[in-house]
Coordinates of C-alpha atoms and ligand atoms in Angstrom, one line a residue:
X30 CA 0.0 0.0 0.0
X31 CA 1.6 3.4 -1.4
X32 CA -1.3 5.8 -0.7
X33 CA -1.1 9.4 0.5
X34 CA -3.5 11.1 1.8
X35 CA -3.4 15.1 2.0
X36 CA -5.7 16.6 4.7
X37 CA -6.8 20.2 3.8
X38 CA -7.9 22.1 1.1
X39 CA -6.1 25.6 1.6
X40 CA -3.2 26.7 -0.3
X41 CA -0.8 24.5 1.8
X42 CA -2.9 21.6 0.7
X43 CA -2.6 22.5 -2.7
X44 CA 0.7 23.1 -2.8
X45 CA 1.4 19.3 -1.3
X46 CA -1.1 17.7 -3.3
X47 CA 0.7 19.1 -6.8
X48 CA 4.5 18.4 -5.8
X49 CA 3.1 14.7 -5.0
X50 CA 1.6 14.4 -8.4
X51 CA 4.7 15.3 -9.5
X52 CA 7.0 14.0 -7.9
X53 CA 5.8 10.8 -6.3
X54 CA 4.6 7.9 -8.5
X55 CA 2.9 4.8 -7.4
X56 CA 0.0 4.4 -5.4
X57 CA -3.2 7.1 -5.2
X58 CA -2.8 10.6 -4.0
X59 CA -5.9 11.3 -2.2
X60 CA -6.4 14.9 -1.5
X61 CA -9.4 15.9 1.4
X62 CA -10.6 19.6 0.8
X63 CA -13.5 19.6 3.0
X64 CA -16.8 21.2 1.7
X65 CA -15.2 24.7 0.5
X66 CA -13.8 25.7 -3.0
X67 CA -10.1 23.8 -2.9
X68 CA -6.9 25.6 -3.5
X69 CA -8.0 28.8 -1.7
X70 CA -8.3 28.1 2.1
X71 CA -9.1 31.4 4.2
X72 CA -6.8 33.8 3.1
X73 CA -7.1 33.7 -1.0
X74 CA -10.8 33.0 -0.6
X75 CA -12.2 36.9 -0.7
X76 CA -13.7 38.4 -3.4
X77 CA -12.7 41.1 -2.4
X78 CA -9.8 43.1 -4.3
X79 CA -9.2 45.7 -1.6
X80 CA -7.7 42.4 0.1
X81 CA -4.1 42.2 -1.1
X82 CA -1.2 40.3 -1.0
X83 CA 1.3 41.3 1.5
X84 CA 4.1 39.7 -0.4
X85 CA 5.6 40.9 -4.1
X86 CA 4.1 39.4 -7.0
X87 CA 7.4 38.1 -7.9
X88 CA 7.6 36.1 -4.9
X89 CA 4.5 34.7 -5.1
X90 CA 4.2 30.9 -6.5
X91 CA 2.7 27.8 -5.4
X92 CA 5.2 25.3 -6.8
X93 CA 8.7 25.7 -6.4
X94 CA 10.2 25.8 -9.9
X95 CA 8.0 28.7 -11.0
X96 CA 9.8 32.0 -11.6
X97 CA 7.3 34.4 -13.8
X98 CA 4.0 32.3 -13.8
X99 CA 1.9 34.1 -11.5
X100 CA 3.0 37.6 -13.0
X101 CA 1.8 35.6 -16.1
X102 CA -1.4 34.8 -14.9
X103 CA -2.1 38.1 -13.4
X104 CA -1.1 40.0 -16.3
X105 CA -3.9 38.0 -18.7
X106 CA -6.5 38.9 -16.1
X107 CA -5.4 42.9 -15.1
X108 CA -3.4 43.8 -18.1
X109 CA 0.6 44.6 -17.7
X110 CA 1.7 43.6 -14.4
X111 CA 5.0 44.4 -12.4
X112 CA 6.6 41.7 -10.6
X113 CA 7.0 44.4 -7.6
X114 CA 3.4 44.6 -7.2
X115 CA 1.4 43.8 -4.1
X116 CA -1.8 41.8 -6.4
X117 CA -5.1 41.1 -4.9
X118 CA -5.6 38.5 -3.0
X119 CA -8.4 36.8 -5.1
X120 CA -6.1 36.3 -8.2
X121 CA -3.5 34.5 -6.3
X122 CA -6.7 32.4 -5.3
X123 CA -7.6 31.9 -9.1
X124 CA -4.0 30.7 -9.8
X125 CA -3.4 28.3 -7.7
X126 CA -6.7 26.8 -8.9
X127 CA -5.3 26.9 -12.4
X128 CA -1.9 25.6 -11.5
X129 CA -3.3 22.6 -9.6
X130 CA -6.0 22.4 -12.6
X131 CA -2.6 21.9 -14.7
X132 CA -1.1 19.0 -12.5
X133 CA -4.2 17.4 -12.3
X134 CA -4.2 17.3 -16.5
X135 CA -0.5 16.1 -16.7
X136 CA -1.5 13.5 -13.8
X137 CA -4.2 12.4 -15.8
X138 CA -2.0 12.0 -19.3
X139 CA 0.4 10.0 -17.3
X140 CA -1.9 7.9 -15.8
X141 CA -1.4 8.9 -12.4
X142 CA -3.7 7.7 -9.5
X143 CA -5.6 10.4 -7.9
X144 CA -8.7 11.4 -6.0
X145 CA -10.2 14.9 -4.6
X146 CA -12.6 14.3 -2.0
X147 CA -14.9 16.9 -0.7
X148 CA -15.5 16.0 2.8
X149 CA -13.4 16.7 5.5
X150 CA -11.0 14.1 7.9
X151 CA -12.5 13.7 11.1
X152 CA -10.0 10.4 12.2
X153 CA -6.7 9.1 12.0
X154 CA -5.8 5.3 13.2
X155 CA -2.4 4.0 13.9
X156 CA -2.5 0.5 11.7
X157 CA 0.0 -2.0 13.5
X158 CA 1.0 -3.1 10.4
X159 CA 2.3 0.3 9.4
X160 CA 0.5 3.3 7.8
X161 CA -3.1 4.9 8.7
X162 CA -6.4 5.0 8.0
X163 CA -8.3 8.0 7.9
X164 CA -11.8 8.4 8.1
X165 CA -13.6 10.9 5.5
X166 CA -17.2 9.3 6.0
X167 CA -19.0 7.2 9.1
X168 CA -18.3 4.3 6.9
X169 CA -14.8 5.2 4.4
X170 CA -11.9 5.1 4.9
X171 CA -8.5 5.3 3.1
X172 CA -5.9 3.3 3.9
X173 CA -2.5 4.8 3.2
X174 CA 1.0 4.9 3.9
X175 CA 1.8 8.8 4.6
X176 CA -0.3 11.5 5.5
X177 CA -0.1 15.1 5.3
X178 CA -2.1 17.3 7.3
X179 CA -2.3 20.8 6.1
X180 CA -5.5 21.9 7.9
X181 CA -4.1 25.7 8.3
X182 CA -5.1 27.5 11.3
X183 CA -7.8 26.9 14.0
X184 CA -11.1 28.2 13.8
X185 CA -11.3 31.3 15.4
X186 CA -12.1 31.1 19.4
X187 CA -14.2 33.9 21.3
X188 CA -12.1 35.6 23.4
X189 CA -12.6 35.0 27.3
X190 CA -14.0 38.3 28.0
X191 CA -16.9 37.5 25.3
X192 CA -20.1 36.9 27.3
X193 CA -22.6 34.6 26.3
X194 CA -25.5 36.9 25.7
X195 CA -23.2 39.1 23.6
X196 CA -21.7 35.8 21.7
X197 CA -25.7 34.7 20.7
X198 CA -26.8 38.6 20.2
X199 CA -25.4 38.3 16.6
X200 CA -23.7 41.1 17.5
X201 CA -20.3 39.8 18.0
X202 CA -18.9 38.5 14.6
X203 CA -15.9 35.7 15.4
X204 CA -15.3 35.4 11.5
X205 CA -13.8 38.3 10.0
X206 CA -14.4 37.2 6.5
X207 CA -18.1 37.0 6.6
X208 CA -19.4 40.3 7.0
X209 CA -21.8 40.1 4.2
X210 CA -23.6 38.4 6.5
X211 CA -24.5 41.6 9.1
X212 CA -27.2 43.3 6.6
X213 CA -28.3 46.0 8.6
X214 CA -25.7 49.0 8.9
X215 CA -24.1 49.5 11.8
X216 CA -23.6 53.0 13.4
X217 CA -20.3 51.6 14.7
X218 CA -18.0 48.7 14.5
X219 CA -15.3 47.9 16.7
X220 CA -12.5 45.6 15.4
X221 CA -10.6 43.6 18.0
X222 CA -7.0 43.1 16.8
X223 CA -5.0 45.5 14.8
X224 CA -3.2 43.2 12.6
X225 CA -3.3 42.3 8.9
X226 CA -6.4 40.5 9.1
X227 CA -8.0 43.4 10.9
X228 CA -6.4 45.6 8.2
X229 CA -8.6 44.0 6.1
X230 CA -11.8 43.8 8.3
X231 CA -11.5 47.5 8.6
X232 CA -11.4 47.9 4.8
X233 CA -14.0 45.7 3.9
X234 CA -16.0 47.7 6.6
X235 CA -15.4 51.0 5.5
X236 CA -16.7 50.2 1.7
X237 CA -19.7 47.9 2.9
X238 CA -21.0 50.6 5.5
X239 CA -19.4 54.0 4.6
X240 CA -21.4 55.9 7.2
X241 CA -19.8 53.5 10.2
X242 CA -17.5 55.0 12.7
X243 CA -15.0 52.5 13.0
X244 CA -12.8 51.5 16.3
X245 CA -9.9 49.4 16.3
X246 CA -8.4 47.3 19.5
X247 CA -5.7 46.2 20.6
X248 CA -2.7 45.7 23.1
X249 CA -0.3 47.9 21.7
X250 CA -2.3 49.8 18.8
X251 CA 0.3 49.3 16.4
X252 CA -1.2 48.4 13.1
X253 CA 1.2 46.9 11.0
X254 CA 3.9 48.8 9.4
X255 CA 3.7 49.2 5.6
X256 CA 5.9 48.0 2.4
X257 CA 8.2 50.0 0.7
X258 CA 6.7 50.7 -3.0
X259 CA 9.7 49.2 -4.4
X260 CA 12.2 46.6 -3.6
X261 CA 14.5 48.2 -1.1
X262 CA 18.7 47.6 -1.1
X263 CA 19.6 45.1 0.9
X264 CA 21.8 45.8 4.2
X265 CA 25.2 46.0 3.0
X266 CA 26.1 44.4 6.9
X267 CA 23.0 42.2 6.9
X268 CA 25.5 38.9 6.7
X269 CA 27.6 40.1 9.3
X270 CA 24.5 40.7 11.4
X271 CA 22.7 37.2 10.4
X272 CA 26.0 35.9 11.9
X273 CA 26.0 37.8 14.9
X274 CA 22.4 37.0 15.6
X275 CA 22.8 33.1 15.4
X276 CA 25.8 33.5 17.9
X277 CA 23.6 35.3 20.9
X278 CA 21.8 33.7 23.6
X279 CA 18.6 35.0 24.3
X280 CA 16.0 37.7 22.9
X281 CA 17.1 40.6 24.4
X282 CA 20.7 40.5 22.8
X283 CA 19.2 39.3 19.7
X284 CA 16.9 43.0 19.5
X285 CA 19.9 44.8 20.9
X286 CA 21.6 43.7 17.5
X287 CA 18.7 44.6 15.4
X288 CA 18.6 48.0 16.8
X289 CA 22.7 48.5 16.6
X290 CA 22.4 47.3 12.8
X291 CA 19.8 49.9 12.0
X292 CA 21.9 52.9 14.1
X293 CA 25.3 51.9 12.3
X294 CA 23.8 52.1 8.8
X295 CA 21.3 54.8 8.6
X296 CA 21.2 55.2 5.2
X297 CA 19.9 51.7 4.7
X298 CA 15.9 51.3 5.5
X299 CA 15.3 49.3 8.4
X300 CA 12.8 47.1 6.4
X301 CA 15.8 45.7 4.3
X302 CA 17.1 44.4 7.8
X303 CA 14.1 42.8 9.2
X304 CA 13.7 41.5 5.2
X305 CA 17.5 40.2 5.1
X306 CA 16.8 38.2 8.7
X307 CA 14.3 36.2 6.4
X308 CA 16.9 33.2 5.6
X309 CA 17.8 32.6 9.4
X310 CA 14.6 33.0 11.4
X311 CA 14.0 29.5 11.8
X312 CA 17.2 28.9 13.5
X313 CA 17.3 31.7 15.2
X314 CA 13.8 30.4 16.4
X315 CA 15.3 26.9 16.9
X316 CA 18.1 28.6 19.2
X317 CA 15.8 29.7 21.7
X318 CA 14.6 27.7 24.7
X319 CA 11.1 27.7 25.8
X320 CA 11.4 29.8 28.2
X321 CA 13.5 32.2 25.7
X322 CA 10.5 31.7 23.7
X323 CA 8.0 32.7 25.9
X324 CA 10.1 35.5 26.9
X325 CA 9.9 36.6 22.9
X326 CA 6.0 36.2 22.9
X327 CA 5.1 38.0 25.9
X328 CA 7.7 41.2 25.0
X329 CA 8.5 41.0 22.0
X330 CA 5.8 39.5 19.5
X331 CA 4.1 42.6 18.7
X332 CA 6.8 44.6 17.5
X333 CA 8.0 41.9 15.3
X334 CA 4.7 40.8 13.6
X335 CA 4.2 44.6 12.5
X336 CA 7.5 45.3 11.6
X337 CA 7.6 41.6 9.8
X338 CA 4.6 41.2 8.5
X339 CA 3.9 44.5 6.5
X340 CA 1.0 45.5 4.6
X341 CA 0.9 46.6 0.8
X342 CA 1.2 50.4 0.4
X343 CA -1.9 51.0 -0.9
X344 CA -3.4 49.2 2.2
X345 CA -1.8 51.6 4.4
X346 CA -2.5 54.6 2.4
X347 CA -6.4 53.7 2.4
X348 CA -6.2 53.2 6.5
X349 CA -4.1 56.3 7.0
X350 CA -6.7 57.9 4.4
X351 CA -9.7 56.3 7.0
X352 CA -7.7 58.1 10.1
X353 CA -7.4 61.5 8.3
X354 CA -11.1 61.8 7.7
X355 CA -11.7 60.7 11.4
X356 CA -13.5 58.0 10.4
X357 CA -11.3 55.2 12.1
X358 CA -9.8 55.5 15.7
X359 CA -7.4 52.8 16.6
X360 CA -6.9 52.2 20.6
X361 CA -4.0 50.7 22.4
X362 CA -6.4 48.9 25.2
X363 CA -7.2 46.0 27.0
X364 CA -10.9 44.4 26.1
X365 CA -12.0 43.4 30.0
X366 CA -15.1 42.8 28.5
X367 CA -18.0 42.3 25.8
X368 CA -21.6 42.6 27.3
X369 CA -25.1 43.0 26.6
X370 CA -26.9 42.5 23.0
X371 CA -27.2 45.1 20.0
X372 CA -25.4 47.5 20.9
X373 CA -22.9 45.5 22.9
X374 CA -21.1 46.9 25.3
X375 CA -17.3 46.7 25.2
X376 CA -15.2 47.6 28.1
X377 CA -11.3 49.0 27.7
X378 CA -8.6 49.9 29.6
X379 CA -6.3 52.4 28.0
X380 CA -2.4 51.2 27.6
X381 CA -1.3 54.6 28.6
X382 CA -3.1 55.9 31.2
X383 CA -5.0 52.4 32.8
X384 CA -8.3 54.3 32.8
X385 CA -11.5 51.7 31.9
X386 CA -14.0 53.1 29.7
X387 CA -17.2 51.4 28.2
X388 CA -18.0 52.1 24.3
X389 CA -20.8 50.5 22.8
X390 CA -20.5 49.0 19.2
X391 CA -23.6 47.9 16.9
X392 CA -21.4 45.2 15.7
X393 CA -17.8 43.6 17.6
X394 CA -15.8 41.6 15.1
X395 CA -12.9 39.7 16.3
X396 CA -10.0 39.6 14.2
X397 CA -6.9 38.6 16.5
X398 CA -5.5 36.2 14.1
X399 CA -4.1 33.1 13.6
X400 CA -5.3 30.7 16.4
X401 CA -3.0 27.5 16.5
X402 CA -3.6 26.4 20.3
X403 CA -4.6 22.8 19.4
X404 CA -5.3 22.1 23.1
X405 CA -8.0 24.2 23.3
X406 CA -9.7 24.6 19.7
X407 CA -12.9 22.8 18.7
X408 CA -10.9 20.8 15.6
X409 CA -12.2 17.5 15.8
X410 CA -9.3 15.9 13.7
X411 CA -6.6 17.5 15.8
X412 CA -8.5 16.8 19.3
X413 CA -8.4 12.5 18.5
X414 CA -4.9 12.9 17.3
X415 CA -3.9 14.2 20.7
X416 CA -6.2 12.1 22.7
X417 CA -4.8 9.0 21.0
X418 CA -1.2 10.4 20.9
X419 CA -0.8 10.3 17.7
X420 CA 0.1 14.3 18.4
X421 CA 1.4 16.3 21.0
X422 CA 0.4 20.0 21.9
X423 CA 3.5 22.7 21.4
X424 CA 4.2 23.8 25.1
X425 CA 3.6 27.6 23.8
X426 CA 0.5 26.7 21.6
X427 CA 1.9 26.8 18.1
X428 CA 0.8 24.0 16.6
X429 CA 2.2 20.5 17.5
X430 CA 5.6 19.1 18.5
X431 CA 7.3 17.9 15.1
X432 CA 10.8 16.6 13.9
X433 CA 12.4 19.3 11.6
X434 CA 11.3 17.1 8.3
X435 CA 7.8 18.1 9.9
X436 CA 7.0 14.8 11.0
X437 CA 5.0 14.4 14.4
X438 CA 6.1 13.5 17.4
X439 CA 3.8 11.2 19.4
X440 CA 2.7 11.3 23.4
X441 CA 5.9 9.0 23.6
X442 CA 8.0 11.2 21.9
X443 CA 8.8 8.8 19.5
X444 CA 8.2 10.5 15.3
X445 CA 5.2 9.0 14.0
X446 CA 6.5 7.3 11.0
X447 CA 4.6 9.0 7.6
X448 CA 2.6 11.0 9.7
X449 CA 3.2 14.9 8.7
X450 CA 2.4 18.5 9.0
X451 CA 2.8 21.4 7.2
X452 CA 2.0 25.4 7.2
X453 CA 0.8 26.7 10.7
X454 CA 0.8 23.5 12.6
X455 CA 4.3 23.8 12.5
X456 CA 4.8 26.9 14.3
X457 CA 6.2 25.7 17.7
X458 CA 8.9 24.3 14.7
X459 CA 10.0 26.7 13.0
X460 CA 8.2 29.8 13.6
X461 CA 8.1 31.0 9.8
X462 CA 6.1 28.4 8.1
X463 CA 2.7 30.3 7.3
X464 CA 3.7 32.2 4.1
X465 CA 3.5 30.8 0.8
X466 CA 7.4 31.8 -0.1
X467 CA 8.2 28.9 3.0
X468 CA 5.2 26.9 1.9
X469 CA 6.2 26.1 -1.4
X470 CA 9.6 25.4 -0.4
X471 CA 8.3 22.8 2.3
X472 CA 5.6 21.2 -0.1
X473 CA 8.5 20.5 -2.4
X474 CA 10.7 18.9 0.1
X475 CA 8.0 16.9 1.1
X476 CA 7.2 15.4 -2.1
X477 CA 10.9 14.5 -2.7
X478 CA 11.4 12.9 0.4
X479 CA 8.4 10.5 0.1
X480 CA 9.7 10.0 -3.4
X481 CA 13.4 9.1 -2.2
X482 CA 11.8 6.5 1.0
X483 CA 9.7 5.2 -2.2
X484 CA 12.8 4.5 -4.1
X485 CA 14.8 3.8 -0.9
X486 CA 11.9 1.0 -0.4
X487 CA 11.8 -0.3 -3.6
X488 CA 15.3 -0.5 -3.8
X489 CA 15.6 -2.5 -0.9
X490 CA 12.7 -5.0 -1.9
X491 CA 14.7 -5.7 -5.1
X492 CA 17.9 -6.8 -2.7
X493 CA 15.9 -9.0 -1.1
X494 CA 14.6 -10.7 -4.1
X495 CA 17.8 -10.9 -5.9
X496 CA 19.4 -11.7 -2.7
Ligands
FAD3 C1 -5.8 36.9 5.6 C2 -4.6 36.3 5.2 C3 -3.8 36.8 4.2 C4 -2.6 36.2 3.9 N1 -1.8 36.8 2.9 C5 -0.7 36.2 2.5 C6 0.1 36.8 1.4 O1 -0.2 37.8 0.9 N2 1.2 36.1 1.0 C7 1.6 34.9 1.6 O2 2.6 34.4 1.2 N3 0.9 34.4 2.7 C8 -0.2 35.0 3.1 N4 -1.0 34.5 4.1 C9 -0.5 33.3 4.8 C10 -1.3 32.1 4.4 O3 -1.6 31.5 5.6 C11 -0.7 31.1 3.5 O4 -0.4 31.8 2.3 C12 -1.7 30.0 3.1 O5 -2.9 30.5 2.6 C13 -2.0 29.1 4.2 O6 -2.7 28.0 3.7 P1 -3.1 26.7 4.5 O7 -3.5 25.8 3.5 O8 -2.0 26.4 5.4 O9 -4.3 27.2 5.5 P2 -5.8 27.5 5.2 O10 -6.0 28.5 4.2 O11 -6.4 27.8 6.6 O12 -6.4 26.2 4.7 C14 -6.6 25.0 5.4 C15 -7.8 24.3 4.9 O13 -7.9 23.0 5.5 C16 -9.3 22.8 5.8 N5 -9.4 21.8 6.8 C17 -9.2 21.9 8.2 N6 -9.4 20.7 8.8 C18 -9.8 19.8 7.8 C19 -10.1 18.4 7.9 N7 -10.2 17.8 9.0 N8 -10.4 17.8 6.7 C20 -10.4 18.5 5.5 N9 -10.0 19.8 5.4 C21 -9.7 20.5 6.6 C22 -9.8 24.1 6.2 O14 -11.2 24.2 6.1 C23 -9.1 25.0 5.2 O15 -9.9 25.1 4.0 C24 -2.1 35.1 4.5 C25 -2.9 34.5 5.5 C26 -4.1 35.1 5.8 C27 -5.0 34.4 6.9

């Protein structure tokens, strides 16, 4: 039995499913999307095209090979396109369908064993005879060799301070990408998170209710910083740096460097050195111990995720634009609460001066992020795997304990042999692992790994005959 099943049908998935078409022959591919549209997942599902990219157009790709295709693609759809570009989100979406589309033809030609399935994995068994079966049905099952779960992030879980009347007043909105379904205009909305995702909240809010006062939320106010229009030069000390940084013990030294770098050479935009740490975040990850990592989390998360994880310029021009007219207020505040029904009642206390206010909000939408505490979400598929331990909770809450390869590490700390992960589950791993420039690279390596334990397997099959 040479099977493989792929578990999720975001761009992860997709990107998995396509490199083992490719690259890995013998047996079925089995690919389980779930009900939605595969290919697009959460974030290149919108339709709407003030949601952008936050990552060039050049660098943009689902398989690794690919250089200029998705420039390509775009540019049939918008006219001339610029690889520097930040594209909207949607036509990244419609690529990746197209480029999976194209596997799935050359699969086909070459007689290649496949299946999509459109429901969703809700168990994994351990056979003792090696490999798993996974349950897509009360009564199917697939029984195959490897597995690759790339079931993204968890659904989104109400923050503590949520009570239950305002959770069931259908006032409080815990997805952020379903505001179509609020119809009647609200007089305000108050975001909850200031991130990327609530970048994109806010924007979608200020088109579908123009007369809204909008309110944004969080810790430490900072929205996330903003792209350079074009590429920037890179540091001409960033190696030096890179070097420096892998050598230090600890987060504190680590920022002490950052900051250094940027004094010494202020000619150089400090973008370009956050950019240039790209390569080594990982290990510089990987060199920190838990508590080191905790210690990162709890002080120094927020800094890095805006300074990291930028939005397109013509994102922050239309939020700046939104705080000129006075139409958007953005809070650095505590939410100690969420009561009442429409209007809820939501209740702050201010960073700077510790004073607790109440403002009341026709409509509270949560949009704090990526959620990858296993332990706690309501994911069916990830709560057996833990109960059974067939998977093990990261300490921090990103994602589950894994060997570098991505493989999982079981309650006896032992790898589960062909049982894998990919994109956010891998977190607690290697930190970086969410955007498609990493995903591509790990889909890749993925396939030709299963390919080389294929060969590896075959090889040693044909010893034992001959022998
Ligand atoms: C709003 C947003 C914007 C982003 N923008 C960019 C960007 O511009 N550039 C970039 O490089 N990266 C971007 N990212 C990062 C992004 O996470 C990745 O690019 C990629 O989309 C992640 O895909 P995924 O498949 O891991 O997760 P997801 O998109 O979450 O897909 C996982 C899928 O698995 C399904 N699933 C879950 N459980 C099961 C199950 N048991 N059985 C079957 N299916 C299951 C889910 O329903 C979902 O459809 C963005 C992320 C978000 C959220």
């Amino acid at each position: 039995m040479a099977d493989i099943a792929v578990i999720g049908g975001g761009a992860a998935g997709a990107a998995a499913f396509g490199e083992l078409l490719a690259q890995c022959h013998g047996g079925t591919v089995h690919w389980i999307v779930g009900p939605e549209t595969p290919g697009r997942g959460v974030a290149y599902a919108t339709r709407d095209d003030r949601h952008l990219l936050n990552v060039r157009a050049s660098s943009m790709g689902i398989f690794l090979e690919q250089g200029e295709e998705f420039i390509q693609h775009a540019s049939r759809q918008l006219g001339q396109v610029k690889g520097t570009d930040f594209l909207p989100r949607r036509l990244f979406g419609d690529f990746i369908q197209a480029q999976v589309g194209a596997r799935i033809d050359a699969a086909r030609k070459a007689g290649r064993s496949f299946r999509i399935h459109p429901e969703s994995a809700s168990e994994i068994l351990r056979r003792t005879e090696g490999g798993y079966a996974v349950r897509i049905r009360a009564d199917r099952w697939l029984e195959v060799s490897q597995v690759v779960l790339a079931v993204g992030a968890l659904a989104q879980r109400p923050l503590r301070t949520v009570s239950r009347a305002a959770l069931s007043s259908g006032a409080y909105e815990l997805d952020p990408w379903r505001l179509e379904r609020h119809a009647k205009a609200p007089r305000r909305v108050l975001v909850i998170g200031t991130g990327l995702t609530a970048v994109d909240t806010l924007l979608s809010a200020s088109m579908q209710w123009p007369n809204a006062e909008l309110v944004a939320v969080s810790r430490h106010g900072l929205l996330p910083c903003t792209h350079a229009p074009l590429p920037l030069a890179s540091c001409p000390r960033q190696q030096e740096l890179n070097q420096a940084l892998l050598a230090c013990d600890g987060v504190a030294p680590m920022l002490r460097l950052v900051r250094k770098a940027m004094e010494d050479v202020p000619d150089v935009d400090w973008r370009s050195v956050i950019d240039g740490m790209r390569p080594i975040n990982a290990l510089l990850w990987q060199g920190l111990s838990n508590d080191q990592r905790r210690q990162f989390l709890r002080h120094a998360r927020w800094i890095w995720e805006a300074s990291r994880h930028r939005m397109a310029p013509a994102s922050g021009q239309l939020v700046q634009q939104l705080q000129e007219e006075g139409r958007l207020q953005v809070h650095a505040a505590r939410v100690l609460g969420v009561e009442g029904s429409a209007p809820l009642q939501v209740a702050l206390r201010e960073r700077a001066t510790q004073l607790v206010s109440t403002l009341e909000a026709d409509l509270v939408i949560q949009a704090t992020g990526l959620d990858t505490a296993v332990a706690y979400g309501a994911h069916d598929l990830l709560a057996q795997l833990l109960r059974d331990g067939l998977a093990v909770a990261d300490p921090l809450q990103l994602g589950v304990l894994a060997t570098g390869d991505g493989q999982l590490l079981g309650a006896s700390g032992e790898p589960q042999q062909g049982l894998y992960a990919i994109g956010s589950l891998l977190r607690g791993n290697l930190w970086e692992c969410t955007a498609m420039p990493e995903i591509r690279i790990a889909a890749h390596r993925l396939a030709a790994q299963f390919s080389a334990q294929r060969a590896a397997a075959q090889e040693s099959v044909g010893d034992s005959h001959n022998g």
